[in-house]
Short mmCIF file of C-alpha atoms in Angstrom, two decimals:
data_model
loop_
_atom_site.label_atom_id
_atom_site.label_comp_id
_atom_site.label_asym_id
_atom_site.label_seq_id
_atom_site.Cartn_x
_atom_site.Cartn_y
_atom_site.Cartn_z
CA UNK A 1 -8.93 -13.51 -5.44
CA UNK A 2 -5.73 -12.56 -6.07
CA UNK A 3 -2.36 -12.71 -3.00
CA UNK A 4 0.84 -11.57 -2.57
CA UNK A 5 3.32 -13.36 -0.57
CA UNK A 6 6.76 -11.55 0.32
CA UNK A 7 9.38 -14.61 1.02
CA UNK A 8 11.28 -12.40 3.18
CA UNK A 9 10.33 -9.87 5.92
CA UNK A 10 13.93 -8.47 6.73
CA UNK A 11 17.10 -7.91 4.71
CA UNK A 12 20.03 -6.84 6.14
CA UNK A 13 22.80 -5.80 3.37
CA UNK A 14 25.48 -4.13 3.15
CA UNK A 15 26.38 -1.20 1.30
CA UNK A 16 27.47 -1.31 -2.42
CA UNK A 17 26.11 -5.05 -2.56
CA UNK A 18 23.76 -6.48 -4.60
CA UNK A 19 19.83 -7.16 -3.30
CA UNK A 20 17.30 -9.36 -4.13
CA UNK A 21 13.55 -9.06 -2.94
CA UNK A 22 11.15 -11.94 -3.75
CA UNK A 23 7.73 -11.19 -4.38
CA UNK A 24 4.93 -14.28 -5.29
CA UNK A 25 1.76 -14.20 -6.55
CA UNK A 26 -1.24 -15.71 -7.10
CA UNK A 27 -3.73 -15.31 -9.16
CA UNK A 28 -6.34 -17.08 -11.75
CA UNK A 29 -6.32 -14.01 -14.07
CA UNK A 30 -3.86 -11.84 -16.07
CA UNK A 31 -2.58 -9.66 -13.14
CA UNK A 32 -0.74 -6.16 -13.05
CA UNK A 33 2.31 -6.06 -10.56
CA UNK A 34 3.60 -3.30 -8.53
CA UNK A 35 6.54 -2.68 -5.96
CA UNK A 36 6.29 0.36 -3.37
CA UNK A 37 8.67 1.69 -1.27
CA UNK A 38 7.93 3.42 2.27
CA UNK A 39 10.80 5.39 3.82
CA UNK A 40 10.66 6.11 7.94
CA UNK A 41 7.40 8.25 8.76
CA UNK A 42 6.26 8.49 4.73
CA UNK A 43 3.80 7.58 2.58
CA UNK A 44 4.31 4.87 0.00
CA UNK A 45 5.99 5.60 -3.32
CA UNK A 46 5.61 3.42 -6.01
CA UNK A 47 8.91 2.43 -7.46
CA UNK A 48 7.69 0.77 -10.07
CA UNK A 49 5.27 -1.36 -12.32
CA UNK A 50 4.55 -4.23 -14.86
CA UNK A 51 1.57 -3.71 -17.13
CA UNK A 52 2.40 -5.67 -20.22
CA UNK A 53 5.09 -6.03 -22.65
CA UNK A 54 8.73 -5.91 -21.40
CA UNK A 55 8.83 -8.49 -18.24
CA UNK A 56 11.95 -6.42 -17.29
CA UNK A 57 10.83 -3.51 -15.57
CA UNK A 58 13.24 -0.30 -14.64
CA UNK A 59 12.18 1.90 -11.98
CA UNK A 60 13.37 4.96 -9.63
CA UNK A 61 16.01 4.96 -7.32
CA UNK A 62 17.79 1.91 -9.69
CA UNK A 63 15.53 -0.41 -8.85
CA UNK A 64 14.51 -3.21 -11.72
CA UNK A 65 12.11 -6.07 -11.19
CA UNK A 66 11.37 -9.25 -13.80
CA UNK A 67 7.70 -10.46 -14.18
CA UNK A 68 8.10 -14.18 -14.56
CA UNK A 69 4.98 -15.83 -15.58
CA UNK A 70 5.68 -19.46 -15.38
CA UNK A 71 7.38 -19.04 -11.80
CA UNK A 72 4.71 -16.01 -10.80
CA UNK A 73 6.95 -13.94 -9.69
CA UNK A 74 8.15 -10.41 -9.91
CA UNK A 75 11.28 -10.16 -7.88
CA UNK A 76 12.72 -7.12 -7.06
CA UNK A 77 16.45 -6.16 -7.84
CA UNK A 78 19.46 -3.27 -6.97
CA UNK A 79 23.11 -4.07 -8.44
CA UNK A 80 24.22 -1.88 -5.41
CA UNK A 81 22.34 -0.41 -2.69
CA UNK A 82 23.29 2.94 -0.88
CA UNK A 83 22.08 3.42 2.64
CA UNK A 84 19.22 6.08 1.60
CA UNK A 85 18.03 2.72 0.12
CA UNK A 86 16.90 1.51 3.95
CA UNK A 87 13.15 1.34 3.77
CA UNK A 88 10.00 -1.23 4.15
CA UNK A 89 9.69 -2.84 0.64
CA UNK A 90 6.22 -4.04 -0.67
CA UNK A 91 4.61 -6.13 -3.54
CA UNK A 92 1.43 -5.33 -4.64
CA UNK A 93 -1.05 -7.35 -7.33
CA UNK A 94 -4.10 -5.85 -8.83
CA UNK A 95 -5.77 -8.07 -11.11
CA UNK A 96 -6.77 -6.79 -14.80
CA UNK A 97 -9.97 -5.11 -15.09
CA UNK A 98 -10.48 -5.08 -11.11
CA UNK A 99 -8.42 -2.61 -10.28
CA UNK A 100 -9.90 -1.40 -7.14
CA UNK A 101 -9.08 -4.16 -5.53
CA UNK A 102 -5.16 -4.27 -4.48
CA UNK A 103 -3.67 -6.94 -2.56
CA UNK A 104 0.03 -6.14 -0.78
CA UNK A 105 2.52 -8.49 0.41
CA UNK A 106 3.18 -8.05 4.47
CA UNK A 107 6.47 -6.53 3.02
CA UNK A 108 10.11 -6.70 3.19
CA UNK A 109 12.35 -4.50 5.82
CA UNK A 110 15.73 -3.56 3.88
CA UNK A 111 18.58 -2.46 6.22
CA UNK A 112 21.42 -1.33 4.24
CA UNK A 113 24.37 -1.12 6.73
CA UNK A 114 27.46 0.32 6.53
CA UNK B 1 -2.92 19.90 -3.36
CA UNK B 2 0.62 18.19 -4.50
CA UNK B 3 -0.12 15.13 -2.78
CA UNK B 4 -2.59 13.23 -0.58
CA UNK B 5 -3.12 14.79 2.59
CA UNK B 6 -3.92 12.82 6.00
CA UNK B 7 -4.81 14.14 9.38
CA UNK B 8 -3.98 14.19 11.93
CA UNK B 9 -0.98 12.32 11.72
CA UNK B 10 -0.96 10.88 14.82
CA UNK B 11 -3.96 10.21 17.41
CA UNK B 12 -3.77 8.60 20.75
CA UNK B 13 -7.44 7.54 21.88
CA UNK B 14 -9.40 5.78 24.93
CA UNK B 15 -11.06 2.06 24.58
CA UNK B 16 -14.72 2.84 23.77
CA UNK B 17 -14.04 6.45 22.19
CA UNK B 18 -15.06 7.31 18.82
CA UNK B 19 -12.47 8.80 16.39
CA UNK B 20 -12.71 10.30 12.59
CA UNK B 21 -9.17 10.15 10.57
CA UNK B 22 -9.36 12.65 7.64
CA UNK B 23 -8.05 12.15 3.78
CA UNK B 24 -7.65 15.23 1.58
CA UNK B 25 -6.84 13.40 -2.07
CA UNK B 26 -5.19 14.71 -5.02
CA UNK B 27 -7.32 17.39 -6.96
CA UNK B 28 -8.84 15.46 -10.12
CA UNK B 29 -8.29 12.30 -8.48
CA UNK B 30 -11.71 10.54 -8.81
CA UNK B 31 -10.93 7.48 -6.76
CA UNK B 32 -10.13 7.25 -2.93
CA UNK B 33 -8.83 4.08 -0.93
CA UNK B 34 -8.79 3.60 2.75
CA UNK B 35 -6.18 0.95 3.97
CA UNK B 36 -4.85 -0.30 7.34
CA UNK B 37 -1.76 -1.44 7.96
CA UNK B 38 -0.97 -3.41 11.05
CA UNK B 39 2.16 -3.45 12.96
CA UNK B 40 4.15 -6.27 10.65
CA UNK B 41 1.68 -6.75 8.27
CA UNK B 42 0.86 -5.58 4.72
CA UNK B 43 -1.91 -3.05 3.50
CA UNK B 44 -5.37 -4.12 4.46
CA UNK B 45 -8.22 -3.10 1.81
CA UNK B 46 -10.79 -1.29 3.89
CA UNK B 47 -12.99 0.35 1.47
CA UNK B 48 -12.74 2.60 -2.23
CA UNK B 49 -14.50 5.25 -3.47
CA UNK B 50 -14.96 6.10 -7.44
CA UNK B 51 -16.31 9.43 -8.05
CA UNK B 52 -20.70 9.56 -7.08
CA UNK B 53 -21.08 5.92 -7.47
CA UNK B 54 -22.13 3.35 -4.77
CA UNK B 55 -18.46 2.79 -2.69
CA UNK B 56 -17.13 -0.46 -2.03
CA UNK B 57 -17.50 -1.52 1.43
CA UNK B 58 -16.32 -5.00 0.99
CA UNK B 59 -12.94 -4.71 3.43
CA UNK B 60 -13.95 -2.64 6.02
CA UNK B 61 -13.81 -5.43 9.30
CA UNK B 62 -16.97 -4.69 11.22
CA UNK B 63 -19.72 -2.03 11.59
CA UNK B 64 -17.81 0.05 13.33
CA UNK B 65 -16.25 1.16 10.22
CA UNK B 66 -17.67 3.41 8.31
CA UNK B 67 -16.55 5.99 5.88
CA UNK B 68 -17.50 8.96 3.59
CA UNK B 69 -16.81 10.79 0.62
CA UNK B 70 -19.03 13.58 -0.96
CA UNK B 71 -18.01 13.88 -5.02
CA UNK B 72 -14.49 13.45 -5.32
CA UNK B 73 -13.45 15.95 -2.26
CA UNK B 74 -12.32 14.53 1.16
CA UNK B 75 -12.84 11.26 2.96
CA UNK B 76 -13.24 10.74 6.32
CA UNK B 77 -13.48 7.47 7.58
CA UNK B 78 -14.93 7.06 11.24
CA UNK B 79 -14.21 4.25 13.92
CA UNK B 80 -16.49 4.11 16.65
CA UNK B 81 -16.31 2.14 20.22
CA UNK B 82 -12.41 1.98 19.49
CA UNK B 83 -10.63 -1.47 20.26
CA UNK B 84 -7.32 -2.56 21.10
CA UNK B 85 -7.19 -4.33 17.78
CA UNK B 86 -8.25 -1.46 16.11
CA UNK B 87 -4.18 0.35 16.65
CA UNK B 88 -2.74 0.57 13.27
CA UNK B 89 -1.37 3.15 10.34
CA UNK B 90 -4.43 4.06 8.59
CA UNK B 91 -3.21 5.14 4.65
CA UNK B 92 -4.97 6.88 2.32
CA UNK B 93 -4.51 6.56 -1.41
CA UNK B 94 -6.37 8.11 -4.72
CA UNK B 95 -5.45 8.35 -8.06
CA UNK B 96 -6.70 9.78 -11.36
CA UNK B 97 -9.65 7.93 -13.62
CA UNK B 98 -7.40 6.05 -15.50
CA UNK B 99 -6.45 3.85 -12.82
CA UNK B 100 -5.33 0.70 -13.76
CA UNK B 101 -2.05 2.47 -15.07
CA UNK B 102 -1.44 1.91 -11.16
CA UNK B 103 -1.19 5.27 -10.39
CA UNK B 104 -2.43 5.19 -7.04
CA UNK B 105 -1.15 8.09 -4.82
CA UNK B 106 -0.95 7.31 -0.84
CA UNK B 107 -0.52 9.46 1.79
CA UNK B 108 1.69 10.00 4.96
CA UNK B 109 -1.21 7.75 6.88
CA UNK B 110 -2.47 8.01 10.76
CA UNK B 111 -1.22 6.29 13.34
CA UNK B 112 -3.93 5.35 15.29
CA UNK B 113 -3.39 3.90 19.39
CA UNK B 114 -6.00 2.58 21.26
CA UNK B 115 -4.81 3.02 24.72
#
């Protein structure tokens, strides 16, 4: 079955920098790739999504992630965070033609300080 | 409604007591997902509805687990004899038949504490 595994499960930043988020999978089958965000006391909000086609994905909020096949990853990226941008970060993998069956990462605590 | 619904949004409950957490999905979605999410930990497939067919059971943890959906209206998944272990945000998701354009839908989720 497929797995997520989120390298890290806090990043502290400050504002205006850049941010990375590293998101592995694993799986034996073509996969579909998510990343959610979940602000303080909310639901989660999907920020974005790879399907197919472009491995660059552009989501809300600024957010872009790359699918990389050959390293199976799908990192997560911001050229400059804001502080609204503090929220729990998480992967998710569904695998094609299975998709009631997705697997999240243990996610990744941003802190954008000050 | 606009979005998935959960209730209550908090419950505080005794060792050994029996409690039912509510989901109220979005209208038209046909499927429904129960997760749990642990203090620390990521999303925990518990179990997923899709429309009047047989639901898939596969993640909930133990038979005290159980949950129900009639057509494609609200969920209610049921915990009895609570544990200790059991504490956790309970989330709700749905989203529309055409799911595997990931449009999955969660809600605010339950907190759930076993005291």
């Amino acid at each position: 079955a497929q797995s997520v595994t989120q390298l890290d499960s806090q990043v502290p930043v400050f504002e205006e920098a850049p941010v990375e988020l590293r998101c592995n999978y694993s799986s034996s089958v073509s996969v579909y790739l998510f990343w959610y965000v979940q602000y303080p006391n909310q639901g989660l909000q999907l920020l974005l999504k790879y399907l197919s086609g472009s491995t660059l994905v552009k989501g809300i909020n600024g957010f872009e992630a790359e699918f990389n096949k050959s390293q199976t990853s799908f990192h997560l990226r911001k050229p400059s965070v804001h502080i609204s941008d503090t929220a729990e970060y998480f992967c998710a993998v569904t695998e094609v033609g299975n998709n009631n069956d997705m697997r999240f990462g243990a996610g990744t605590r941003l802190t954008v300080k000050p | 409604g606009a979005g998935v619904s959960q209730s209550p949004s908090n419950k505080v409950t005794e060792k050994g007591k029996d409690v039912e957490l509510r989901c109220d999905p979005i209208s038209g979605h046909t499927a429904l997902y129960w997760y749990r999410q642990r203090l620390g930990q990521g999303l925990e497939f518990l179990i997923y509805f899709q429309g009047n067919s047989a639901p898939d059971k596969s993640g909930l943890p133990s038979d005290r687990f159980s949950a129900e959906r009639t057509g494609e209206s609200v969920s209610t998944l049921t915990i009895q004899r609570t544990q200790q272990e059991d504490s956790a945000v309970y989330l709700c998701a749905s989203s529309p038949p055409d799911r595997s354009r990931g449009g999955y839908t969660f809600g605010s989720g339950t907190r759930l504490t076993v005291v």
